[in-house]
């Protein structure tokens, strides 16, 4: 980008240089014969250069009052108001300039068009640019800029005038906080939402923000209190952007500043074995001395999409590596120009259908900042032209990532909105028909399958469909199906021994809740014994209110989810 073009992208330097430049004599630039007006104008310029904007505004107003046709002062006031971020009055002042003498400073049309764009007045922005381009004597660099901005204004007007249906719902302050939460994956197999959180450590010696991966379970559309995805990794400084394989046995993520890293950030994976995740393994086949992050594995496990930032160009692109027959990863390839631009592309999400890609970009035409896009593979397996997901999903700010469920309808987005809890929050919404991928049916595991999976992983699991009334250890009648599934599982694995842990909400004193939780575990044990499960295989304990799934300050319907029994495996099959 040459110096002239760089200047015109900054509203302050765009036209104020015309009246403050030392290369233009005062006599050539001043359009007033009043000495008093010129004195006030000179004081306004001096105050402006000293960044005393209030004083500058006072002087320039005096100059305009004494000579209402003094275009130099009107232009200075317009740029001054722009610098003071008073956009509405800046627009009115630019409009006054063009009403007074449209040919005094034609380049000011570029500044006014930018302000119109800021206020989503895209038609007026385009009109100003078309007026500017109607003159043949404009500098080539300015003409190129104006032509590009005109195309963008017309594009934004089309999206703004034809909004897509978009009703985002903040998933709540159990997950979202004043820190940044970035959604990584909706893992439908186990009803989990995986996300990266960027936050300030509680440790006073930690100056920099940390990143780590969290997981929240979804129970009847309710999100539980998040846990660290990797137990024992709570102190990691910079780990994030996680994505689990379709079979649940491999997780891909990024680590920045890793001891065995090849660049500033690399992509790693861990494998599930005996209920534990292995040590992180660097995927050296795709990592370079550049920055690699934001991995997304295809549902069949054969393609790994990720972002690579070129350290020399300073821009990021989306790449894909394909798995070889021996399980290794092939050399990564940059996706075609329908996806990647001269700008930045990031946050790839390949849907379960394997042919619909969502991503974020500031290089394609958009509403401003980073927008979200979708592209699809054609019959030749090539990516077609990316399509903007529309307004108001995309805004003048940054929309940075999106994930879509296998049902092709449910989607999650990270956005920094005024109705959030601070920073980037996670929102859920129904994706507009036009941008939906192909529906992919995924077999949702039965309750018994979930118990088997937990057993294989050596993980604790809350018993499913087993309920207690408030302040009671008596099982509700609608617990029968849950008890049948549990007894069927235990009979299918006769060597398994378990420990049942009772839990309560926080209503009542601690001692009372402890006794109540013990009795709840005993009630489930008794019911299982009545269904033919040996008592020797079942231990019980109470945890009181010490391990809630949800904060207890919610309404009773949500608090009821804390009244439960969980199961851990003492002796596996």
PDB file of C-alpha atoms in Angstrom, residues 13-142:
ATOM      1  CA  UNK A  13      -5.396  12.713   7.313  1.00  0.00           C
ATOM      2  CA  UNK A  14      -7.825  12.318   4.469  1.00  0.00           C
ATOM      3  CA  UNK A  15      -8.684  15.994   3.990  1.00  0.00           C
ATOM      4  CA  UNK A  16      -7.252  17.943   6.909  1.00  0.00           C
ATOM      5  CA  UNK A  17      -3.861  17.701   5.224  1.00  0.00           C
ATOM      6  CA  UNK A  18      -5.292  19.881   2.478  1.00  0.00           C
ATOM      7  CA  UNK A  19      -5.579  22.825   4.835  1.00  0.00           C
ATOM      8  CA  UNK A  20      -2.731  22.109   7.283  1.00  0.00           C
ATOM      9  CA  UNK A  21      -0.014  21.116   4.824  1.00  0.00           C
ATOM     10  CA  UNK A  22       3.147  23.219   5.011  1.00  0.00           C
ATOM     11  CA  UNK A  23       3.620  22.651   1.300  1.00  0.00           C
ATOM     12  CA  UNK A  24       0.610  24.845   0.445  1.00  0.00           C
ATOM     13  CA  UNK A  25       0.897  28.559   1.132  1.00  0.00           C
ATOM     14  CA  UNK A  26      -1.764  30.232   3.208  1.00  0.00           C
ATOM     15  CA  UNK A  27      -2.767  32.495   0.352  1.00  0.00           C
ATOM     16  CA  UNK A  28      -3.425  29.506  -1.904  1.00  0.00           C
ATOM     17  CA  UNK A  29      -5.522  27.658   0.669  1.00  0.00           C
ATOM     18  CA  UNK A  30      -7.568  30.231   2.528  1.00  0.00           C
ATOM     19  CA  UNK A  31     -10.934  31.216   1.114  1.00  0.00           C
ATOM     20  CA  UNK A  32     -11.902  34.181   3.293  1.00  0.00           C
ATOM     21  CA  UNK A  33     -11.126  37.894   3.132  1.00  0.00           C
ATOM     22  CA  UNK A  34     -11.933  38.572   6.788  1.00  0.00           C
ATOM     23  CA  UNK A  35      -8.819  39.012   8.927  1.00  0.00           C
ATOM     24  CA  UNK A  36     -10.754  38.180  12.097  1.00  0.00           C
ATOM     25  CA  UNK A  37     -12.011  34.973  10.494  1.00  0.00           C
ATOM     26  CA  UNK A  38      -8.515  34.005   9.400  1.00  0.00           C
ATOM     27  CA  UNK A  39      -7.076  34.683  12.894  1.00  0.00           C
ATOM     28  CA  UNK A  40      -9.660  32.397  14.486  1.00  0.00           C
ATOM     29  CA  UNK A  41      -8.994  29.803  11.823  1.00  0.00           C
ATOM     30  CA  UNK A  42      -5.239  29.937  12.497  1.00  0.00           C
ATOM     31  CA  UNK A  43      -5.856  29.512  16.231  1.00  0.00           C
ATOM     32  CA  UNK A  44      -8.146  26.574  15.470  1.00  0.00           C
ATOM     33  CA  UNK A  45      -5.432  24.920  13.364  1.00  0.00           C
ATOM     34  CA  UNK A  46      -2.803  25.453  16.040  1.00  0.00           C
ATOM     35  CA  UNK A  47      -5.047  24.014  18.765  1.00  0.00           C
ATOM     36  CA  UNK A  48      -5.915  21.093  16.534  1.00  0.00           C
ATOM     37  CA  UNK A  49      -2.249  20.246  15.967  1.00  0.00           C
ATOM     38  CA  UNK A  50      -1.710  20.430  19.736  1.00  0.00           C
ATOM     39  CA  UNK A  51      -4.684  18.056  20.182  1.00  0.00           C
ATOM     40  CA  UNK A  52      -6.597  20.620  22.193  1.00  0.00           C
ATOM     41  CA  UNK A  53      -9.811  19.729  20.381  1.00  0.00           C
ATOM     42  CA  UNK A  54     -12.269  21.631  22.565  1.00  0.00           C
ATOM     43  CA  UNK A  55     -10.374  24.896  22.092  1.00  0.00           C
ATOM     44  CA  UNK A  56      -9.957  24.194  18.376  1.00  0.00           C
ATOM     45  CA  UNK A  57     -13.704  23.647  18.041  1.00  0.00           C
ATOM     46  CA  UNK A  58     -14.429  26.931  19.792  1.00  0.00           C
ATOM     47  CA  UNK A  59     -12.106  28.890  17.463  1.00  0.00           C
ATOM     48  CA  UNK A  60     -13.365  27.216  14.294  1.00  0.00           C
ATOM     49  CA  UNK A  61     -16.970  27.917  15.278  1.00  0.00           C
ATOM     50  CA  UNK A  62     -16.040  31.584  15.734  1.00  0.00           C
ATOM     51  CA  UNK A  63     -14.482  31.571  12.256  1.00  0.00           C
ATOM     52  CA  UNK A  64     -17.603  30.063  10.673  1.00  0.00           C
ATOM     53  CA  UNK A  65     -19.904  32.453  12.512  1.00  0.00           C
ATOM     54  CA  UNK A  66     -18.022  35.423  11.077  1.00  0.00           C
ATOM     55  CA  UNK A  67     -17.894  33.933   7.562  1.00  0.00           C
ATOM     56  CA  UNK A  68     -20.468  31.193   6.944  1.00  0.00           C
ATOM     57  CA  UNK A  69     -19.057  30.457   3.470  1.00  0.00           C
ATOM     58  CA  UNK A  70     -15.503  29.859   4.708  1.00  0.00           C
ATOM     59  CA  UNK A  71     -15.060  26.316   3.367  1.00  0.00           C
ATOM     60  CA  UNK A  72     -11.582  25.852   4.906  1.00  0.00           C
ATOM     61  CA  UNK A  73     -13.041  26.302   8.388  1.00  0.00           C
ATOM     62  CA  UNK A  74     -16.026  24.073   7.614  1.00  0.00           C
ATOM     63  CA  UNK A  75     -13.674  21.304   6.463  1.00  0.00           C
ATOM     64  CA  UNK A  76     -11.504  21.714   9.548  1.00  0.00           C
ATOM     65  CA  UNK A  77     -14.579  21.473  11.771  1.00  0.00           C
ATOM     66  CA  UNK A  78     -15.754  18.321   9.981  1.00  0.00           C
ATOM     67  CA  UNK A  79     -12.388  16.611  10.449  1.00  0.00           C
ATOM     68  CA  UNK A  80     -12.178  17.846  14.027  1.00  0.00           C
ATOM     69  CA  UNK A  81     -15.559  16.347  14.860  1.00  0.00           C
ATOM     70  CA  UNK A  82     -14.482  13.100  13.175  1.00  0.00           C
ATOM     71  CA  UNK A  83     -11.408  12.994  15.369  1.00  0.00           C
ATOM     72  CA  UNK A  84     -13.607  13.638  18.410  1.00  0.00           C
ATOM     73  CA  UNK A  85     -15.788  10.677  17.277  1.00  0.00           C
ATOM     74  CA  UNK A  86     -18.851  12.925  17.009  1.00  0.00           C
ATOM     75  CA  UNK A  87     -19.969  11.177  13.840  1.00  0.00           C
ATOM     76  CA  UNK A  88     -23.460  12.671  13.535  1.00  0.00           C
ATOM     77  CA  UNK A  89     -22.253  16.279  13.712  1.00  0.00           C
ATOM     78  CA  UNK A  90     -19.264  15.454  11.511  1.00  0.00           C
ATOM     79  CA  UNK A  91     -21.652  14.221   8.805  1.00  0.00           C
ATOM     80  CA  UNK A  92     -23.789  17.368   9.098  1.00  0.00           C
ATOM     81  CA  UNK A  93     -20.683  19.538   8.786  1.00  0.00           C
ATOM     82  CA  UNK A  94     -19.420  17.686   5.706  1.00  0.00           C
ATOM     83  CA  UNK A  95     -22.883  18.050   4.178  1.00  0.00           C
ATOM     84  CA  UNK A  96     -22.686  21.793   4.895  1.00  0.00           C
ATOM     85  CA  UNK A  97     -19.318  21.903   3.131  1.00  0.00           C
ATOM     86  CA  UNK A  98     -20.746  20.358  -0.040  1.00  0.00           C
ATOM     87  CA  UNK A  99     -23.842  22.557   0.139  1.00  0.00           C
ATOM     88  CA  UNK A 100     -21.649  25.668   0.465  1.00  0.00           C
ATOM     89  CA  UNK A 101     -19.197  24.779  -2.324  1.00  0.00           C
ATOM     90  CA  UNK A 102     -19.047  21.187  -3.563  1.00  0.00           C
ATOM     91  CA  UNK A 103     -15.904  21.852  -5.588  1.00  0.00           C
ATOM     92  CA  UNK A 104     -13.845  23.421  -2.799  1.00  0.00           C
ATOM     93  CA  UNK A 105     -12.520  20.076  -1.550  1.00  0.00           C
ATOM     94  CA  UNK A 106     -13.816  17.211  -3.737  1.00  0.00           C
ATOM     95  CA  UNK A 107     -11.699  14.643  -1.876  1.00  0.00           C
ATOM     96  CA  UNK A 108     -13.754  15.301   1.242  1.00  0.00           C
ATOM     97  CA  UNK A 109     -16.375  13.104  -0.478  1.00  0.00           C
ATOM     98  CA  UNK A 110     -14.245  10.097   0.495  1.00  0.00           C
ATOM     99  CA  UNK A 111     -14.336  11.088   4.149  1.00  0.00           C
ATOM    100  CA  UNK A 112     -18.081  11.716   4.070  1.00  0.00           C
ATOM    101  CA  UNK A 113     -18.756   8.395   2.337  1.00  0.00           C
ATOM    102  CA  UNK A 114     -16.807   6.637   5.096  1.00  0.00           C
ATOM    103  CA  UNK A 115     -18.919   8.316   7.769  1.00  0.00           C
ATOM    104  CA  UNK A 116     -22.126   7.403   5.938  1.00  0.00           C
ATOM    105  CA  UNK A 117     -20.864   3.811   5.887  1.00  0.00           C
ATOM    106  CA  UNK A 118     -20.231   3.984   9.647  1.00  0.00           C
ATOM    107  CA  UNK A 119     -23.891   4.921  10.138  1.00  0.00           C
ATOM    108  CA  UNK A 120     -25.121   2.196   7.747  1.00  0.00           C
ATOM    109  CA  UNK A 121     -26.272   4.828   5.248  1.00  0.00           C
ATOM    110  CA  UNK A 122     -24.852   2.771   2.420  1.00  0.00           C
ATOM    111  CA  UNK A 123     -26.866   4.328  -0.404  1.00  0.00           C
ATOM    112  CA  UNK A 124     -25.626   7.801   0.468  1.00  0.00           C
ATOM    113  CA  UNK A 125     -22.094   6.453   0.806  1.00  0.00           C
ATOM    114  CA  UNK A 126     -22.316   5.050  -2.723  1.00  0.00           C
ATOM    115  CA  UNK A 127     -23.735   8.328  -4.052  1.00  0.00           C
ATOM    116  CA  UNK A 128     -20.757  10.303  -2.707  1.00  0.00           C
ATOM    117  CA  UNK A 129     -18.282   7.852  -4.202  1.00  0.00           C
ATOM    118  CA  UNK A 130     -20.015   7.909  -7.585  1.00  0.00           C
ATOM    119  CA  UNK A 131     -19.946  11.719  -7.523  1.00  0.00           C
ATOM    120  CA  UNK A 132     -16.217  11.676  -6.743  1.00  0.00           C
ATOM    121  CA  UNK A 133     -15.539   9.175  -9.540  1.00  0.00           C
ATOM    122  CA  UNK A 134     -17.397  11.361 -12.048  1.00  0.00           C
ATOM    123  CA  UNK A 135     -14.330  13.623 -12.246  1.00  0.00           C
ATOM    124  CA  UNK A 136     -11.568  12.497 -14.594  1.00  0.00           C
ATOM    125  CA  UNK A 137      -8.727  14.412 -12.935  1.00  0.00           C
ATOM    126  CA  UNK A 138      -8.528  12.383  -9.700  1.00  0.00           C
ATOM    127  CA  UNK A 139      -5.285  10.695  -8.697  1.00  0.00           C
ATOM    128  CA  UNK A 140      -5.161   7.054  -9.715  1.00  0.00           C
ATOM    129  CA  UNK A 141      -4.587   5.868  -6.138  1.00  0.00           C
ATOM    130  CA  UNK A 142      -7.655   7.795  -4.949  1.00  0.00           C
TER     131      UNK A 142
END
